[in-house]
Amino acid sequence: MTATVNTVSTASAAAASVRLGLCVPGRQQTVANLGANSIQVFGTSPNTINGVASATGVAQAAGKIATYFCTGSGNWTRLLSN
């Protein structure tokens, strides 16, 4: 994904995946998962998301909106909605 705000309207299967853009300090990307299934969000290797390796990714449940902040070179931090 390259946009600042991204919407996933259809996740064809559980754990369908998306990939964040390059982690540049100060960058943020919002992902709204409006599909019926959980998605897996990946970064670009060797980045991490909340300390989790990009190759593993993090789950984002259906109906959740998350903003991913690049807090340092290669380090994404996720703020997840209720």
PDB file of N, CA and C in Angstrom:
ATOM      1  N   MET A   1       0.845  -1.171   0.000  1.00  0.00           N
ATOM      2  CA  MET A   1       0.000   0.000   0.000  1.00  0.00           C
ATOM      3  C   MET A   1       0.887   1.230   0.000  1.00  0.00           C
ATOM      4  N   THR A   2       0.436   2.245  -0.717  1.00  0.00           N
ATOM      5  CA  THR A   2       1.235   3.465  -0.777  1.00  0.00           C
ATOM      6  C   THR A   2       0.483   4.688  -0.257  1.00  0.00           C
ATOM      7  N   ALA A   3      -0.838   4.588  -0.103  1.00  0.00           N
ATOM      8  CA  ALA A   3      -1.629   5.730   0.353  1.00  0.00           C
ATOM      9  C   ALA A   3      -1.504   5.911   1.865  1.00  0.00           C
ATOM     10  N   THR A   4      -1.828   7.101   2.336  1.00  0.00           N
ATOM     11  CA  THR A   4      -1.831   7.369   3.775  1.00  0.00           C
ATOM     12  C   THR A   4      -3.011   6.678   4.440  1.00  0.00           C
ATOM     13  N   VAL A   5      -4.167   6.675   3.771  1.00  0.00           N
ATOM     14  CA  VAL A   5      -5.361   6.004   4.288  1.00  0.00           C
ATOM     15  C   VAL A   5      -5.754   4.910   3.300  1.00  0.00           C
ATOM     16  N   ASN A   6      -5.896   3.680   3.800  1.00  0.00           N
ATOM     17  CA  ASN A   6      -6.169   2.517   2.960  1.00  0.00           C
ATOM     18  C   ASN A   6      -7.366   1.761   3.504  1.00  0.00           C
ATOM     19  N   THR A   7      -8.256   1.321   2.625  1.00  0.00           N
ATOM     20  CA  THR A   7      -9.428   0.560   3.023  1.00  0.00           C
ATOM     21  C   THR A   7      -9.391  -0.810   2.379  1.00  0.00           C
ATOM     22  N   VAL A   8      -9.544  -1.836   3.210  1.00  0.00           N
ATOM     23  CA  VAL A   8      -9.678  -3.211   2.719  1.00  0.00           C
ATOM     24  C   VAL A   8     -11.162  -3.520   2.833  1.00  0.00           C
ATOM     25  N   SER A   9     -11.846  -3.577   1.705  1.00  0.00           N
ATOM     26  CA  SER A   9     -13.296  -3.792   1.739  1.00  0.00           C
ATOM     27  C   SER A   9     -13.659  -5.265   1.590  1.00  0.00           C
ATOM     28  N   THR A  10     -12.758  -6.055   1.012  1.00  0.00           N
ATOM     29  CA  THR A  10     -13.005  -7.480   0.846  1.00  0.00           C
ATOM     30  C   THR A  10     -11.738  -8.240   1.186  1.00  0.00           C
ATOM     31  N   ALA A  11     -11.827  -9.091   2.193  1.00  0.00           N
ATOM     32  CA  ALA A  11     -10.746 -10.028   2.497  1.00  0.00           C
ATOM     33  C   ALA A  11     -11.298 -11.395   2.113  1.00  0.00           C
ATOM     34  N   SER A  12     -10.859 -11.900   0.979  1.00  0.00           N
ATOM     35  CA  SER A  12     -11.459 -13.098   0.397  1.00  0.00           C
ATOM     36  C   SER A  12     -11.347 -14.333   1.279  1.00  0.00           C
ATOM     37  N   ALA A  13     -10.370 -14.352   2.145  1.00  0.00           N
ATOM     38  CA  ALA A  13     -10.191 -15.493   3.058  1.00  0.00           C
ATOM     39  C   ALA A  13      -9.577 -14.974   4.343  1.00  0.00           C
ATOM     40  N   ALA A  14      -9.737 -15.723   5.410  1.00  0.00           N
ATOM     41  CA  ALA A  14      -9.087 -15.352   6.664  1.00  0.00           C
ATOM     42  C   ALA A  14      -7.589 -15.234   6.431  1.00  0.00           C
ATOM     43  N   ALA A  15      -6.981 -14.220   7.007  1.00  0.00           N
ATOM     44  CA  ALA A  15      -5.542 -13.960   6.911  1.00  0.00           C
ATOM     45  C   ALA A  15      -5.097 -13.513   5.519  1.00  0.00           C
ATOM     46  N   ALA A  16      -6.028 -12.968   4.714  1.00  0.00           N
ATOM     47  CA  ALA A  16      -5.601 -12.313   3.477  1.00  0.00           C
ATOM     48  C   ALA A  16      -4.606 -11.235   3.895  1.00  0.00           C
ATOM     49  N   SER A  17      -3.716 -10.826   3.029  1.00  0.00           N
ATOM     50  CA  SER A  17      -2.649  -9.947   3.487  1.00  0.00           C
ATOM     51  C   SER A  17      -2.520  -8.654   2.705  1.00  0.00           C
ATOM     52  N   VAL A  18      -1.939  -7.664   3.392  1.00  0.00           N
ATOM     53  CA  VAL A  18      -1.569  -6.383   2.793  1.00  0.00           C
ATOM     54  C   VAL A  18      -0.171  -6.053   3.299  1.00  0.00           C
ATOM     55  N   ARG A  19       0.514  -5.165   2.576  1.00  0.00           N
ATOM     56  CA  ARG A  19       1.872  -4.782   2.978  1.00  0.00           C
ATOM     57  C   ARG A  19       1.959  -3.274   3.049  1.00  0.00           C
ATOM     58  N   LEU A  20       2.503  -2.788   4.157  1.00  0.00           N
ATOM     59  CA  LEU A  20       2.727  -1.363   4.326  1.00  0.00           C
ATOM     60  C   LEU A  20       3.822  -0.894   3.375  1.00  0.00           C
ATOM     61  N   GLY A  21       3.855   0.404   3.130  1.00  0.00           N
ATOM     62  CA  GLY A  21       4.921   0.980   2.317  1.00  0.00           C
ATOM     63  C   GLY A  21       6.228   1.002   3.096  1.00  0.00           C
ATOM     64  N   LEU A  22       7.220   1.645   2.529  1.00  0.00           N
ATOM     65  CA  LEU A  22       8.517   1.742   3.190  1.00  0.00           C
ATOM     66  C   LEU A  22       8.383   2.521   4.493  1.00  0.00           C
ATOM     67  N   CYS A  23       9.081   2.065   5.507  1.00  0.00           N
ATOM     68  CA  CYS A  23       9.068   2.722   6.811  1.00  0.00           C
ATOM     69  C   CYS A  23      10.103   3.839   6.798  1.00  0.00           C
ATOM     70  N   VAL A  24       9.613   5.073   6.709  1.00  0.00           N
ATOM     71  CA  VAL A  24      10.458   6.261   6.753  1.00  0.00           C
ATOM     72  C   VAL A  24      10.043   7.020   8.008  1.00  0.00           C
ATOM     73  N   PRO A  25      10.971   7.339   8.903  1.00  0.00           N
ATOM     74  CA  PRO A  25      10.591   8.003  10.151  1.00  0.00           C
ATOM     75  C   PRO A  25       9.641   9.178   9.923  1.00  0.00           C
ATOM     76  N   GLY A  26       8.536   9.167  10.680  1.00  0.00           N
ATOM     77  CA  GLY A  26       7.505  10.191  10.565  1.00  0.00           C
ATOM     78  C   GLY A  26       6.336   9.794   9.679  1.00  0.00           C
ATOM     79  N   ARG A  27       6.498   8.764   8.882  1.00  0.00           N
ATOM     80  CA  ARG A  27       5.418   8.324   7.990  1.00  0.00           C
ATOM     81  C   ARG A  27       4.350   7.578   8.781  1.00  0.00           C
ATOM     82  N   GLN A  28       3.117   7.698   8.348  1.00  0.00           N
ATOM     83  CA  GLN A  28       2.049   6.911   8.944  1.00  0.00           C
ATOM     84  C   GLN A  28       1.120   6.418   7.849  1.00  0.00           C
ATOM     85  N   GLN A  29       0.534   5.250   8.095  1.00  0.00           N
ATOM     86  CA  GLN A  29      -0.442   4.659   7.191  1.00  0.00           C
ATOM     87  C   GLN A  29      -1.584   4.112   8.033  1.00  0.00           C
ATOM     88  N   THR A  30      -2.805   4.430   7.620  1.00  0.00           N
ATOM     89  CA  THR A  30      -3.991   3.920   8.288  1.00  0.00           C
ATOM     90  C   THR A  30      -4.600   2.832   7.424  1.00  0.00           C
ATOM     91  N   VAL A  31      -4.991   1.728   8.075  1.00  0.00           N
ATOM     92  CA  VAL A  31      -5.605   0.602   7.387  1.00  0.00           C
ATOM     93  C   VAL A  31      -6.956   0.334   8.048  1.00  0.00           C
ATOM     94  N   ALA A  32      -8.022   0.464   7.271  1.00  0.00           N
ATOM     95  CA  ALA A  32      -9.373   0.154   7.748  1.00  0.00           C
ATOM     96  C   ALA A  32      -9.756  -1.194   7.156  1.00  0.00           C
ATOM     97  N   ASN A  33      -9.945  -2.186   8.019  1.00  0.00           N
ATOM     98  CA  ASN A  33     -10.352  -3.510   7.548  1.00  0.00           C
ATOM     99  C   ASN A  33     -11.871  -3.595   7.647  1.00  0.00           C
ATOM    100  N   LEU A  34     -12.542  -3.319   6.543  1.00  0.00           N
ATOM    101  CA  LEU A  34     -14.002  -3.348   6.508  1.00  0.00           C
ATOM    102  C   LEU A  34     -14.532  -4.667   5.968  1.00  0.00           C
ATOM    103  N   GLY A  35     -13.644  -5.609   5.707  1.00  0.00           N
ATOM    104  CA  GLY A  35     -14.039  -6.921   5.215  1.00  0.00           C
ATOM    105  C   GLY A  35     -14.597  -7.790   6.330  1.00  0.00           C
ATOM    106  N   ALA A  36     -15.024  -8.983   5.956  1.00  0.00           N
ATOM    107  CA  ALA A  36     -15.625  -9.922   6.904  1.00  0.00           C
ATOM    108  C   ALA A  36     -14.594 -10.810   7.591  1.00  0.00           C
ATOM    109  N   ASN A  37     -13.350 -10.768   7.120  1.00  0.00           N
ATOM    110  CA  ASN A  37     -12.297 -11.630   7.671  1.00  0.00           C
ATOM    111  C   ASN A  37     -11.136 -10.811   8.210  1.00  0.00           C
ATOM    112  N   SER A  38     -10.391 -11.422   9.116  1.00  0.00           N
ATOM    113  CA  SER A  38      -9.155 -10.828   9.611  1.00  0.00           C
ATOM    114  C   SER A  38      -8.151 -10.745   8.459  1.00  0.00           C
ATOM    115  N   ILE A  39      -7.288  -9.751   8.509  1.00  0.00           N
ATOM    116  CA  ILE A  39      -6.201  -9.639   7.528  1.00  0.00           C
ATOM    117  C   ILE A  39      -4.872  -9.701   8.263  1.00  0.00           C
ATOM    118  N   GLN A  40      -3.824 -10.000   7.530  1.00  0.00           N
ATOM    119  CA  GLN A  40      -2.474  -9.999   8.075  1.00  0.00           C
ATOM    120  C   GLN A  40      -1.754  -8.816   7.448  1.00  0.00           C
ATOM    121  N   VAL A  41      -1.162  -7.956   8.281  1.00  0.00           N
ATOM    122  CA  VAL A  41      -0.460  -6.760   7.810  1.00  0.00           C
ATOM    123  C   VAL A  41       1.035  -7.006   7.938  1.00  0.00           C
ATOM    124  N   PHE A  42       1.738  -6.822   6.827  1.00  0.00           N
ATOM    125  CA  PHE A  42       3.180  -7.037   6.774  1.00  0.00           C
ATOM    126  C   PHE A  42       3.889  -5.719   6.507  1.00  0.00           C
ATOM    127  N   GLY A  43       5.131  -5.643   6.926  1.00  0.00           N
ATOM    128  CA  GLY A  43       6.000  -4.533   6.560  1.00  0.00           C
ATOM    129  C   GLY A  43       6.978  -5.026   5.515  1.00  0.00           C
ATOM    130  N   THR A  44       7.852  -4.143   5.088  1.00  0.00           N
ATOM    131  CA  THR A  44       8.903  -4.509   4.148  1.00  0.00           C
ATOM    132  C   THR A  44      10.094  -5.012   4.956  1.00  0.00           C
ATOM    133  N   SER A  45      10.607  -6.183   4.632  1.00  0.00           N
ATOM    134  CA  SER A  45      11.729  -6.759   5.376  1.00  0.00           C
ATOM    135  C   SER A  45      12.935  -5.838   5.288  1.00  0.00           C
ATOM    136  N   PRO A  46      13.657  -5.613   6.336  1.00  0.00           N
ATOM    137  CA  PRO A  46      13.639  -6.231   7.663  1.00  0.00           C
ATOM    138  C   PRO A  46      12.867  -5.409   8.704  1.00  0.00           C
ATOM    139  N   ASN A  47      11.877  -4.629   8.303  1.00  0.00           N
ATOM    140  CA  ASN A  47      11.115  -3.826   9.258  1.00  0.00           C
ATOM    141  C   ASN A  47      10.399  -4.696  10.287  1.00  0.00           C
ATOM    142  N   THR A  48       9.974  -4.061  11.378  1.00  0.00           N
ATOM    143  CA  THR A  48       9.160  -4.735  12.383  1.00  0.00           C
ATOM    144  C   THR A  48       7.881  -3.926  12.607  1.00  0.00           C
ATOM    145  N   ILE A  49       6.846  -4.603  13.094  1.00  0.00           N
ATOM    146  CA  ILE A  49       5.600  -3.954  13.502  1.00  0.00           C
ATOM    147  C   ILE A  49       5.393  -4.336  14.961  1.00  0.00           C
ATOM    148  N   ASN A  50       5.472  -3.356  15.844  1.00  0.00           N
ATOM    149  CA  ASN A  50       5.388  -3.611  17.293  1.00  0.00           C
ATOM    150  C   ASN A  50       6.360  -4.710  17.726  1.00  0.00           C
ATOM    151  N   GLY A  51       7.544  -4.715  17.125  1.00  0.00           N
ATOM    152  CA  GLY A  51       8.572  -5.683  17.477  1.00  0.00           C
ATOM    153  C   GLY A  51       8.457  -7.029  16.785  1.00  0.00           C
ATOM    154  N   VAL A  52       7.407  -7.226  15.991  1.00  0.00           N
ATOM    155  CA  VAL A  52       7.197  -8.489  15.278  1.00  0.00           C
ATOM    156  C   VAL A  52       7.844  -8.382  13.897  1.00  0.00           C
ATOM    157  N   ALA A  53       8.579  -9.394  13.506  1.00  0.00           N
ATOM    158  CA  ALA A  53       9.257  -9.395  12.205  1.00  0.00           C
ATOM    159  C   ALA A  53       8.264  -9.236  11.057  1.00  0.00           C
ATOM    160  N   SER A  54       8.657  -8.483  10.044  1.00  0.00           N
ATOM    161  CA  SER A  54       7.795  -8.247   8.875  1.00  0.00           C
ATOM    162  C   SER A  54       7.354  -9.528   8.203  1.00  0.00           C
ATOM    163  N   ALA A  55       8.223 -10.537   8.214  1.00  0.00           N
ATOM    164  CA  ALA A  55       7.871 -11.800   7.570  1.00  0.00           C
ATOM    165  C   ALA A  55       6.724 -12.503   8.293  1.00  0.00           C
ATOM    166  N   THR A  56       6.520 -12.189   9.563  1.00  0.00           N
ATOM    167  CA  THR A  56       5.427 -12.759  10.344  1.00  0.00           C
ATOM    168  C   THR A  56       4.170 -11.911  10.206  1.00  0.00           C
ATOM    169  N   GLY A  57       4.325 -10.605  10.291  1.00  0.00           N
ATOM    170  CA  GLY A  57       3.192  -9.690  10.203  1.00  0.00           C
ATOM    171  C   GLY A  57       2.335  -9.721  11.464  1.00  0.00           C
ATOM    172  N   VAL A  58       1.326  -8.850  11.477  1.00  0.00           N
ATOM    173  CA  VAL A  58       0.400  -8.785  12.604  1.00  0.00           C
ATOM    174  C   VAL A  58      -1.022  -8.915  12.089  1.00  0.00           C
ATOM    175  N   ALA A  59      -1.864  -9.559  12.883  1.00  0.00           N
ATOM    176  CA  ALA A  59      -3.274  -9.732  12.505  1.00  0.00           C
ATOM    177  C   ALA A  59      -4.045  -8.452  12.799  1.00  0.00           C
ATOM    178  N   GLN A  60      -4.979  -8.133  11.921  1.00  0.00           N
ATOM    179  CA  GLN A  60      -5.907  -7.020  12.130  1.00  0.00           C
ATOM    180  C   GLN A  60      -7.304  -7.561  11.881  1.00  0.00           C
ATOM    181  N   ALA A  61      -8.091  -7.622  12.942  1.00  0.00           N
ATOM    182  CA  ALA A  61      -9.418  -8.226  12.881  1.00  0.00           C
ATOM    183  C   ALA A  61     -10.363  -7.441  11.975  1.00  0.00           C
ATOM    184  N   ALA A  62     -11.400  -8.124  11.509  1.00  0.00           N
ATOM    185  CA  ALA A  62     -12.450  -7.486  10.703  1.00  0.00           C
ATOM    186  C   ALA A  62     -13.083  -6.366  11.523  1.00  0.00           C
ATOM    187  N   GLY A  63     -13.382  -5.262  10.863  1.00  0.00           N
ATOM    188  CA  GLY A  63     -14.026  -4.135  11.520  1.00  0.00           C
ATOM    189  C   GLY A  63     -13.094  -3.225  12.291  1.00  0.00           C
ATOM    190  N   LYS A  64     -11.801  -3.493  12.274  1.00  0.00           N
ATOM    191  CA  LYS A  64     -10.829  -2.689  13.019  1.00  0.00           C
ATOM    192  C   LYS A  64     -10.100  -1.719  12.103  1.00  0.00           C
ATOM    193  N   ILE A  65      -9.763  -0.589  12.667  1.00  0.00           N
ATOM    194  CA  ILE A  65      -8.964   0.422  11.972  1.00  0.00           C
ATOM    195  C   ILE A  65      -7.686   0.587  12.768  1.00  0.00           C
ATOM    196  N   ALA A  66      -6.558   0.591  12.080  1.00  0.00           N
ATOM    197  CA  ALA A  66      -5.270   0.757  12.748  1.00  0.00           C
ATOM    198  C   ALA A  66      -4.453   1.803  12.014  1.00  0.00           C
ATOM    199  N   THR A  67      -3.711   2.579  12.778  1.00  0.00           N
ATOM    200  CA  THR A  67      -2.746   3.493  12.193  1.00  0.00           C
ATOM    201  C   THR A  67      -1.368   2.992  12.575  1.00  0.00           C
ATOM    202  N   TYR A  68      -0.521   2.881  11.578  1.00  0.00           N
ATOM    203  CA  TYR A  68       0.846   2.401  11.733  1.00  0.00           C
ATOM    204  C   TYR A  68       1.773   3.600  11.594  1.00  0.00           C
ATOM    205  N   PHE A  69       2.579   3.860  12.632  1.00  0.00           N
ATOM    206  CA  PHE A  69       3.499   4.993  12.656  1.00  0.00           C
ATOM    207  C   PHE A  69       4.923   4.474  12.539  1.00  0.00           C
ATOM    208  N   CYS A  70       5.701   5.063  11.645  1.00  0.00           N
ATOM    209  CA  CYS A  70       7.118   4.711  11.553  1.00  0.00           C
ATOM    210  C   CYS A  70       7.858   5.583  12.565  1.00  0.00           C
ATOM    211  N   THR A  71       8.210   4.978  13.696  1.00  0.00           N
ATOM    212  CA  THR A  71       8.814   5.723  14.797  1.00  0.00           C
ATOM    213  C   THR A  71      10.332   5.769  14.718  1.00  0.00           C
ATOM    214  N   GLY A  72      10.911   5.020  13.845  1.00  0.00           N
ATOM    215  CA  GLY A  72      12.355   4.993  13.647  1.00  0.00           C
ATOM    216  C   GLY A  72      12.645   4.129  12.443  1.00  0.00           C
ATOM    217  N   SER A  73      13.841   4.191  11.976  1.00  0.00           N
ATOM    218  CA  SER A  73      14.190   3.454  10.771  1.00  0.00           C
ATOM    219  C   SER A  73      13.832   1.974  10.898  1.00  0.00           C
ATOM    220  N   GLY A  74      12.818   1.546  10.132  1.00  0.00           N
ATOM    221  CA  GLY A  74      12.413   0.144  10.104  1.00  0.00           C
ATOM    222  C   GLY A  74      11.482  -0.293  11.220  1.00  0.00           C
ATOM    223  N   ASN A  75      11.019   0.642  12.051  1.00  0.00           N
ATOM    224  CA  ASN A  75      10.180   0.279  13.195  1.00  0.00           C
ATOM    225  C   ASN A  75       8.788   0.889  13.095  1.00  0.00           C
ATOM    226  N   TRP A  76       7.798   0.058  12.751  1.00  0.00           N
ATOM    227  CA  TRP A  76       6.403   0.484  12.733  1.00  0.00           C
ATOM    228  C   TRP A  76       5.788   0.244  14.113  1.00  0.00           C
ATOM    229  N   THR A  77       4.988   1.192  14.590  1.00  0.00           N
ATOM    230  CA  THR A  77       4.228   1.032  15.823  1.00  0.00           C
ATOM    231  C   THR A  77       2.763   1.162  15.454  1.00  0.00           C
ATOM    232  N   ARG A  78       1.944   0.229  15.932  1.00  0.00           N
ATOM    233  CA  ARG A  78       0.521   0.196  15.561  1.00  0.00           C
ATOM    234  C   ARG A  78      -0.355   0.714  16.694  1.00  0.00           C
ATOM    235  N   LEU A  79      -1.305   1.580  16.330  1.00  0.00           N
ATOM    236  CA  LEU A  79      -2.350   2.054  17.234  1.00  0.00           C
ATOM    237  C   LEU A  79      -3.641   1.472  16.682  1.00  0.00           C
ATOM    238  N   LEU A  80      -4.306   0.577  17.425  1.00  0.00           N
ATOM    239  CA  LEU A  80      -5.472  -0.161  16.960  1.00  0.00           C
ATOM    240  C   LEU A  80      -6.735   0.374  17.593  1.00  0.00           C
ATOM    241  N   SER A  81      -7.819   0.494  16.798  1.00  0.00           N
ATOM    242  CA  SER A  81      -9.116   0.956  17.303  1.00  0.00           C
ATOM    243  C   SER A  81      -9.737  -0.084  18.210  1.00  0.00           C
ATOM    244  N   ASN A  82     -10.727   0.343  18.977  1.00  0.00           N
ATOM    245  CA  ASN A  82     -11.467  -0.582  19.863  1.00  0.00           C
ATOM    246  C   ASN A  82     -12.338  -1.502  19.066  1.00  0.00           C
TER     247      ASN A  82
END
